[in-house]
Tab-separated table of C-alpha atoms in Angstrom:
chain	number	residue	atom	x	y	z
B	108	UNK	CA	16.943	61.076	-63.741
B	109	UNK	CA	17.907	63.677	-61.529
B	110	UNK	CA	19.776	65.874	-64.810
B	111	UNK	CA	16.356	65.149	-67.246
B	112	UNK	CA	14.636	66.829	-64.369
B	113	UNK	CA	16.773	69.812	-64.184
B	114	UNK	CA	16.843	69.863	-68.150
B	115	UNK	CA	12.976	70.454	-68.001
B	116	UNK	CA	12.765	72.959	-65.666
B	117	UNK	CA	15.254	74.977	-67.260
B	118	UNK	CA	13.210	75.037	-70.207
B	119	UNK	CA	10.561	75.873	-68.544
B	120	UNK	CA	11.981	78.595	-66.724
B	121	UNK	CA	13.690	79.833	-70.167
B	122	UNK	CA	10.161	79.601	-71.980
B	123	UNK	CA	8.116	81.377	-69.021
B	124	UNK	CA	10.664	84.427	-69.263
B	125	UNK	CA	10.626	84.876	-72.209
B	126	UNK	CA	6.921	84.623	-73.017
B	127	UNK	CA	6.012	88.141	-73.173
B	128	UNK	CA	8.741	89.161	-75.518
B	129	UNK	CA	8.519	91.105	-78.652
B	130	UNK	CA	10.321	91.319	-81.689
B	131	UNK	CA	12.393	95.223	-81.922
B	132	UNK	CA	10.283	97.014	-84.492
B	133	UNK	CA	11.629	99.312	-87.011
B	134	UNK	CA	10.711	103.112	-85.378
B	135	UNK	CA	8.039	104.684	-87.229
B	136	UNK	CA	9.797	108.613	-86.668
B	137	UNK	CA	13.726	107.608	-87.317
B	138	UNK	CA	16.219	109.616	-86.403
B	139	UNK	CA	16.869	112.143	-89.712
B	140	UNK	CA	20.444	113.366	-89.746
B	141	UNK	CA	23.088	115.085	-92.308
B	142	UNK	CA	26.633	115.781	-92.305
B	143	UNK	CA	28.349	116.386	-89.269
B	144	UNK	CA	25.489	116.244	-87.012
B	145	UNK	CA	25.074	112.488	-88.277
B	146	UNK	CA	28.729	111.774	-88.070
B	147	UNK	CA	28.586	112.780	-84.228
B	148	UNK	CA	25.635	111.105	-83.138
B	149	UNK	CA	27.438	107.700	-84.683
B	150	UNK	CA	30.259	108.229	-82.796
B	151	UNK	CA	28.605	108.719	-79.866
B	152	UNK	CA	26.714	105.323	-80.553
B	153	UNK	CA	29.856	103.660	-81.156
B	154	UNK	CA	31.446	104.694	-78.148
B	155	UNK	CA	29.018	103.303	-75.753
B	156	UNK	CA	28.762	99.957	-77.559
B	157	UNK	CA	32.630	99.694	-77.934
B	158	UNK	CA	31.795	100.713	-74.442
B	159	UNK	CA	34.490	103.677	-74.149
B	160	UNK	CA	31.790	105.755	-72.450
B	161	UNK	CA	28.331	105.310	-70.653
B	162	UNK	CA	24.982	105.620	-72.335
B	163	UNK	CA	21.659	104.485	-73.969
B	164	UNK	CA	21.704	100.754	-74.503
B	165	UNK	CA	21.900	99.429	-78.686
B	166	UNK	CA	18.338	98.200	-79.160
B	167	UNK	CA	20.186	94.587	-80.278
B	168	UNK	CA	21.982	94.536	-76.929
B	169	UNK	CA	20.059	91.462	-75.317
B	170	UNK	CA	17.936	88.840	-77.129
B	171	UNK	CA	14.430	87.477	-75.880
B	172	UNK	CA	12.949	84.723	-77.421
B	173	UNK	CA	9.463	86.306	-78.967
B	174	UNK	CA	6.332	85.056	-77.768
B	175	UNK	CA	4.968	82.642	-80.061
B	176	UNK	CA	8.474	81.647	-81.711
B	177	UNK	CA	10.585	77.895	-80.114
B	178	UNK	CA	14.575	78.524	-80.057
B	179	UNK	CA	16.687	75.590	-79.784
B	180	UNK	CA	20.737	75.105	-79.709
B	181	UNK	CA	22.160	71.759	-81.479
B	182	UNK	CA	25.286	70.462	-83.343
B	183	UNK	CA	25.869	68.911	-87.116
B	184	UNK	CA	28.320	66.989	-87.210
B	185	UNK	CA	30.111	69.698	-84.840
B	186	UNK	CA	28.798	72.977	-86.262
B	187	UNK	CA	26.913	74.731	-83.725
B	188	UNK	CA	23.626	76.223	-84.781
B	189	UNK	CA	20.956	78.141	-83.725
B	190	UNK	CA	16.929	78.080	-84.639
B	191	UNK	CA	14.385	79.728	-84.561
B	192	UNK	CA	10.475	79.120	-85.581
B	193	UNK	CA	6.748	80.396	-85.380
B	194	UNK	CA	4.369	78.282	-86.538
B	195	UNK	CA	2.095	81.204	-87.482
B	196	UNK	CA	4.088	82.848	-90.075
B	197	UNK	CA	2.106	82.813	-93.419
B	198	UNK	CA	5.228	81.828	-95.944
B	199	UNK	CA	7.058	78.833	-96.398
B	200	UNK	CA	10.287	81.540	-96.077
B	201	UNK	CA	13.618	80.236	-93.935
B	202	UNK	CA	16.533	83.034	-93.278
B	203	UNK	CA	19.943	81.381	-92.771
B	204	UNK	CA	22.012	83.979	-91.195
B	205	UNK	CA	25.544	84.191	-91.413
B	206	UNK	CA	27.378	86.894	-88.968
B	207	UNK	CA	29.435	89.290	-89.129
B	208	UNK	CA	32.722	90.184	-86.826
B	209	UNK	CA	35.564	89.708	-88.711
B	210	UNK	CA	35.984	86.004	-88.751
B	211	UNK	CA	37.163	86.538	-84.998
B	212	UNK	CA	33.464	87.125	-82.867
B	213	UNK	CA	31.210	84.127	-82.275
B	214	UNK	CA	27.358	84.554	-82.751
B	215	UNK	CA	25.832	87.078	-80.835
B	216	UNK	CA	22.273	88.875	-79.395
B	217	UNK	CA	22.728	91.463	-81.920
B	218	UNK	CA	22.514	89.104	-85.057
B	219	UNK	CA	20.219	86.604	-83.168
B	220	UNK	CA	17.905	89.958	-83.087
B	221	UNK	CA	18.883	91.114	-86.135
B	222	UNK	CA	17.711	87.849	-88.119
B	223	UNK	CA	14.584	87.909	-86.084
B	224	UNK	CA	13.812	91.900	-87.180
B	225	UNK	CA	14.358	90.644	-91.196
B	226	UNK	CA	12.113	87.211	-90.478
B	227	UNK	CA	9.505	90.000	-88.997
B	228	UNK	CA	9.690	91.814	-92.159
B	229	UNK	CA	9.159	89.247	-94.636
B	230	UNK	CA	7.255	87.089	-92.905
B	231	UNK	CA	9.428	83.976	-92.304
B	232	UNK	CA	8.812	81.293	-89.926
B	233	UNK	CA	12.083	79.812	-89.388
B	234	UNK	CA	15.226	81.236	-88.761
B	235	UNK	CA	18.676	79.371	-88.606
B	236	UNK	CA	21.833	80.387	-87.371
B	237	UNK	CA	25.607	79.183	-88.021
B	238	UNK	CA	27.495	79.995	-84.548
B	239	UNK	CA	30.739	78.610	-87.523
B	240	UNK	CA	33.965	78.606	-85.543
B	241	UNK	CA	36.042	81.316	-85.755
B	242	UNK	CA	39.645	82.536	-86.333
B	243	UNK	CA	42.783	82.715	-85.088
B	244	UNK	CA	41.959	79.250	-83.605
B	245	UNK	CA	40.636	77.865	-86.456
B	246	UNK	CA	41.037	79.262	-90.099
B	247	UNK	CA	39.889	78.865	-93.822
B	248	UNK	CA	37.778	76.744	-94.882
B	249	UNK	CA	36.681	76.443	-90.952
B	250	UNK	CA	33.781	78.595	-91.318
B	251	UNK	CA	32.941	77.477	-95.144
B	252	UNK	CA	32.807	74.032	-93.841
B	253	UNK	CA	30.145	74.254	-90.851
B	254	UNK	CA	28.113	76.424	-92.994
B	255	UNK	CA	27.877	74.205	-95.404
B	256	UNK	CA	26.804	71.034	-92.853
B	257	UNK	CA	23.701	73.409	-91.777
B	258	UNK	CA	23.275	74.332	-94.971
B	259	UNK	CA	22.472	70.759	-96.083
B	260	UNK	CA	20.724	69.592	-93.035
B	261	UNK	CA	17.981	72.100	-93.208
B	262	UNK	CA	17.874	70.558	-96.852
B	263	UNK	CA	17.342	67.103	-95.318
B	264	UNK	CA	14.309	68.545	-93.245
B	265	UNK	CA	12.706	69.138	-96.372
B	266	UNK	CA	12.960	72.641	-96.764
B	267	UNK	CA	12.637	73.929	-100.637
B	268	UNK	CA	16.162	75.857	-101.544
B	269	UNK	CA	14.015	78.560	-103.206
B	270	UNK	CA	12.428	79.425	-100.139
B	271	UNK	CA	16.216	79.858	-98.321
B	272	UNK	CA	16.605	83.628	-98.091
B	273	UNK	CA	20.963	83.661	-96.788
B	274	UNK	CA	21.743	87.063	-94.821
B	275	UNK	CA	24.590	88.042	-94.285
B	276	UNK	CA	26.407	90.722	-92.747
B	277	UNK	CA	30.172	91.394	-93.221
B	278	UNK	CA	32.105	88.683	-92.759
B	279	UNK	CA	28.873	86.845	-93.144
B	280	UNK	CA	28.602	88.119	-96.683
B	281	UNK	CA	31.680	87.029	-97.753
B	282	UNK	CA	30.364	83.326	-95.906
B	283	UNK	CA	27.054	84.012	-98.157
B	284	UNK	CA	29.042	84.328	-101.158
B	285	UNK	CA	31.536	81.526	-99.939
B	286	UNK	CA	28.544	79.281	-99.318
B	287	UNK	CA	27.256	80.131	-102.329
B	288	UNK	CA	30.093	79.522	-104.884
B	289	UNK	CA	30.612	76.434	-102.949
B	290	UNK	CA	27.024	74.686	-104.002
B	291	UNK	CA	27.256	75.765	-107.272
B	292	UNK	CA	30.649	73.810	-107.760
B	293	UNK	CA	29.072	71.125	-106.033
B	294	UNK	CA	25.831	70.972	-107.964
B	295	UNK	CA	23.812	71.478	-104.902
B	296	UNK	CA	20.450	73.407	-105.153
B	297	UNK	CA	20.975	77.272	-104.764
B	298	UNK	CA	19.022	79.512	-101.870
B	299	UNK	CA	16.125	82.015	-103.341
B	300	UNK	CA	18.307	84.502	-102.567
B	301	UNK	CA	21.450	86.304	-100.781
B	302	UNK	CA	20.888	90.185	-98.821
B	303	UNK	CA	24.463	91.015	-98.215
B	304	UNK	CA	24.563	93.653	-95.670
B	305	UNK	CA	28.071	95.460	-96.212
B	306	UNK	CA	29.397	92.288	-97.177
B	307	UNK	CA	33.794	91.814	-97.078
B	308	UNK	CA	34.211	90.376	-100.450
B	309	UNK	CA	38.151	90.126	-100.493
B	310	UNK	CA	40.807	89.692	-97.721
B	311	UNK	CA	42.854	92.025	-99.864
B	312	UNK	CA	43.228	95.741	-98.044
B	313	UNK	CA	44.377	97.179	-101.479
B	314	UNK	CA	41.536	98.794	-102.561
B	315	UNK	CA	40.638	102.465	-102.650
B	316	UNK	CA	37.968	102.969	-100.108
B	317	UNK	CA	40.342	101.060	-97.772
B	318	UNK	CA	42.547	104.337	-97.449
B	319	UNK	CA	40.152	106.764	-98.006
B	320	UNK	CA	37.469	105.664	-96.277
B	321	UNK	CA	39.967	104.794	-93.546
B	322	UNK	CA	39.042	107.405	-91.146
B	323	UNK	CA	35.516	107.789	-92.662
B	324	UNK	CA	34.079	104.456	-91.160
B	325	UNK	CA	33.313	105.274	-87.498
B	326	UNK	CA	32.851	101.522	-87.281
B	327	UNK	CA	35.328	99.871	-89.047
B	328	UNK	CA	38.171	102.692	-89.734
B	329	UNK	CA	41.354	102.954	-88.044
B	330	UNK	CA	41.163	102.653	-84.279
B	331	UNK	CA	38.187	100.384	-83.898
B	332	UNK	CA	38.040	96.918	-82.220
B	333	UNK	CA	38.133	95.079	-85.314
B	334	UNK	CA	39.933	97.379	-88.262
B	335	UNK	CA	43.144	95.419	-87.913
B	336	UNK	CA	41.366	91.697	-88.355
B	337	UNK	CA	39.846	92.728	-91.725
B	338	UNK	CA	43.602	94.469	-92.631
B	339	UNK	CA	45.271	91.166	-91.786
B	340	UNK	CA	43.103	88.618	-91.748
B	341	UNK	CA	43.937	86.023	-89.545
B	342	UNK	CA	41.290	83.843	-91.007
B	343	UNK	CA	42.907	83.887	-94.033
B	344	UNK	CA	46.816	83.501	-92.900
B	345	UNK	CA	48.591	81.086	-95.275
B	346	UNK	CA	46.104	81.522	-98.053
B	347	UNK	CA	46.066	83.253	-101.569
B	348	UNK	CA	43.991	86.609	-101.187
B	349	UNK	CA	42.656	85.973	-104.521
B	350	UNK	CA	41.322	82.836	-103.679
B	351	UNK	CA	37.472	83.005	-104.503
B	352	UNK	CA	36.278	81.579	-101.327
B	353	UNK	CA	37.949	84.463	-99.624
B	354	UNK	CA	37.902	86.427	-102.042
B	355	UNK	CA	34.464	86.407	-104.117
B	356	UNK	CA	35.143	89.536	-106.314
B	357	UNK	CA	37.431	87.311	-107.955
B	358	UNK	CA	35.407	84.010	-108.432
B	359	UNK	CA	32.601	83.454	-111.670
B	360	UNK	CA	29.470	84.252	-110.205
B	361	UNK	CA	27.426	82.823	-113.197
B	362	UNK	CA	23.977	81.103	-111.692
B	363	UNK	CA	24.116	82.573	-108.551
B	364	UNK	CA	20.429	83.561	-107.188
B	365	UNK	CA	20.219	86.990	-107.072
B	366	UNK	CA	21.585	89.322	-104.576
B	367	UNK	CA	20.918	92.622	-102.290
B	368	UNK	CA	24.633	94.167	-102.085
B	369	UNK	CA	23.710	97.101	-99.327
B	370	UNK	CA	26.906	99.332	-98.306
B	371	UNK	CA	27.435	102.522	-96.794
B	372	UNK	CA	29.252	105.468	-98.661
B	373	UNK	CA	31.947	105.705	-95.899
B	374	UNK	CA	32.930	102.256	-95.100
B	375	UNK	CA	36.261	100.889	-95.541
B	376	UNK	CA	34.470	97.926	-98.017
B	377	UNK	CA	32.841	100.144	-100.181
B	378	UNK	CA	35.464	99.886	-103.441
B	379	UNK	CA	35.165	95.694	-103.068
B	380	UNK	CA	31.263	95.953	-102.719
B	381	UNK	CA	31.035	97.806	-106.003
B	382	UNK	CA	33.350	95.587	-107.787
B	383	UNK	CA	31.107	92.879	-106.449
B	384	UNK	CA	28.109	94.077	-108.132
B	385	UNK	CA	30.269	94.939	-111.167
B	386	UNK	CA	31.312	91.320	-111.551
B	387	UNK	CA	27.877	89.988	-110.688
B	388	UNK	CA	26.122	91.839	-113.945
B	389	UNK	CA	28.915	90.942	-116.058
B	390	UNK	CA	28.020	87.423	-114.995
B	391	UNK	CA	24.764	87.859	-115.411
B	392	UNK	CA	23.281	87.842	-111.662
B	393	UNK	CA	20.729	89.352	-111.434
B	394	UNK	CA	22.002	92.252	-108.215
B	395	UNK	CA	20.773	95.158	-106.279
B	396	UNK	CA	23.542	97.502	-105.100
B	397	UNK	CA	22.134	100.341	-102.683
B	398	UNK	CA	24.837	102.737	-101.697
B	399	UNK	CA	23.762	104.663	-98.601
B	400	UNK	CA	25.340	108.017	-98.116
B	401	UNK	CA	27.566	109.175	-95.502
B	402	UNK	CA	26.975	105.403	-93.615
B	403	UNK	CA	29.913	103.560	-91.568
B	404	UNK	CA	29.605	99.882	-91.898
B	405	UNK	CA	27.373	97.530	-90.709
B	406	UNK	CA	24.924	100.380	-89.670
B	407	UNK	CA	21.875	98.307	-89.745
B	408	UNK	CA	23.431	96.036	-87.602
B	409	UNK	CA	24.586	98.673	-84.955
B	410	UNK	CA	22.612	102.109	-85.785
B	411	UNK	CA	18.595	100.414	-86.220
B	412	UNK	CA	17.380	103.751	-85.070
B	413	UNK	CA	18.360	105.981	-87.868
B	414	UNK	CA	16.584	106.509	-90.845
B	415	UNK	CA	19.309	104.606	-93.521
B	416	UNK	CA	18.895	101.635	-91.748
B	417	UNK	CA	15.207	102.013	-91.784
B	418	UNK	CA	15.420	102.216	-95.461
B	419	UNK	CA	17.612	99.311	-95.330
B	420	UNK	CA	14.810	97.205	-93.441
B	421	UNK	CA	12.617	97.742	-96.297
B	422	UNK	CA	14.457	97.897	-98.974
B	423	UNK	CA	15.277	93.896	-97.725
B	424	UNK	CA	11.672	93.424	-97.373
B	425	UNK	CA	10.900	94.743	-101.220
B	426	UNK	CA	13.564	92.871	-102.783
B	427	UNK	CA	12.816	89.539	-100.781
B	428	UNK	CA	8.794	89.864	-102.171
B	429	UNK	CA	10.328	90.756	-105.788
B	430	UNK	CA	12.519	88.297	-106.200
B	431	UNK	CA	10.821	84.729	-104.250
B	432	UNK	CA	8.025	82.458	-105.469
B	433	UNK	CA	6.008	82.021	-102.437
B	434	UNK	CA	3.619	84.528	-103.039
């Protein structure tokens, strides 16, 4: 009796905290930069959140639960997940979100925040989250495989597959794709849509932009936190690099719902996103590829406040109102 007790008031605590909370809104006067000027303001970004010197905290840095919106932690079957709902949204819209992080990071506030900025944007009233488990404890198909489990269970609760919007950044993309090619084999119902948000689409580090974009990507390049999990992968070890799970660019792509490829025109993934989009048209997917210039990766994710990533907001927005049903 004594633990129910404690397990109500700690909801209660956790819902009267967070009752005045708002959603982070896209700015409506974005910071407008070119050339080196822009290249210096991201690395000063980058070095307070890879924390190498003090400064403004990222607007993602701690998540709130928004007033009017429930947030609950469960398991399926042993994959953690995370939702998220508002029973006043006007659309029957879901967002499962896959992160980012290299196949290394668990879920974190920024993605929590992130999905709830995109579910803002277009309007949807429930948000899930895989928290998959990550490498070098546990490797392919780890991830794949709890992904999948939420994936079907928010098909148990009834939820129509056209009205799944998957997001995914990084990593995530290539968990988006993964997920993706994974239902199709298995004649499950496809999501409305995928928004890949500088998506890794092979474990190979082959490629051209992955030399010279190498010192380029102020977020991924050589000397960040996580530059030498995506050039050996240990989420991968043991496996073929050209297997299409891990390796997407590689897989047939024919009947996949359509897809938002977004990538910056420094990052290390830039060669593998365009040979993404390449393969998707010559598969006949129906794709959006947005190059944004002069952009490090994952800078919606970690740079909200300039004006790309603005763009990138909305650009999601348009091509999630093109491209579903539900209105």
């Amino acid at each position: 009796m004594k633990k129910i007790f404690l397990a109500i008031v700690a909801v209660f605590i956790l819902n009267f905290n967070f009752a005045r909370a708002e959603i982070w809104k896209i700015p409506e006067n974005p910071v407008q930069l070119e050339g080196t000027e822009k290249q210096n303001y991201i690395q000063e970004k980058m070095d307070v959140i890879y924390q190498k010197k003090e400064g403004e905290p990222h607007p993602f840095s701690k998540f709130e639960v928004p007033d009017g919106w429930t947030y609950e932690k469960f398991e399926i079957d042993g994959a953690k997940v995370e939702s998220l709902e508002n029973s006043d949204a006007k659309t029957d819209r879901v967002i499962f979100h896959l992160h980012g992080g290299g196949y290394v990071l668990d879920l974190d506030d920024g993605h929590r925040n992130l999905s709830l900025v995109q579910a803002d944007l277009i309007d949807a009233g429930k948000i899930f989250l895989s928290d998959y488990r990550t490498a070098p404890e546990n490797i392919f198909p780890a991830a794949l495989e709890d992904t999948v489990k939420i994936y079907k269970e928010i098909l148990n609760r009834g939820i129509n597959p056209e009205n799944i919007i998957v997001t995914g950044d990084s990593a995530g993309g290539n968990l988006a794709l993964a997920l993706s090619l994974y239902l199709k084999e298995n004649k499950i119902p496809q999501p409305g849509c995928l928004i890949l948000i500088s998506p890794w689409t092979t474990v190979e580090s082959n490629l051209p932009s992955r030399k010279y974009n190498e010192t380029r990507d102020l977020i991924l390049g050589k000397g960040t936190p996580l530059y030498e999990s995506v050039k050996i992968p240990p989420y991968a070890k043991g496996f073929n690099k050209k297997n299409s799970l891990l390796s997407p660019i590689y897989a047939d792509l024919k009947n996949l719902p359509p897809m938002l490829i977004q990538v910056g025109g420094y990052e290390l993934f830039l060669s593998e996103c365009l040979e993404l989009a390449k393969k998707a048209a010559a598969d006949d997917v129906k794709v959006t590829l947005t190059i944004y210039p002069e952009m490090s990766h994952d800078f919606v994710l970690l740079l909200p406040d300039l004006q790309e990533s603005v763009d990138s907001f909305k650009e999601i927005r348009d091509f999630v109102n093109q491209n579903m049903n539900d209105l």
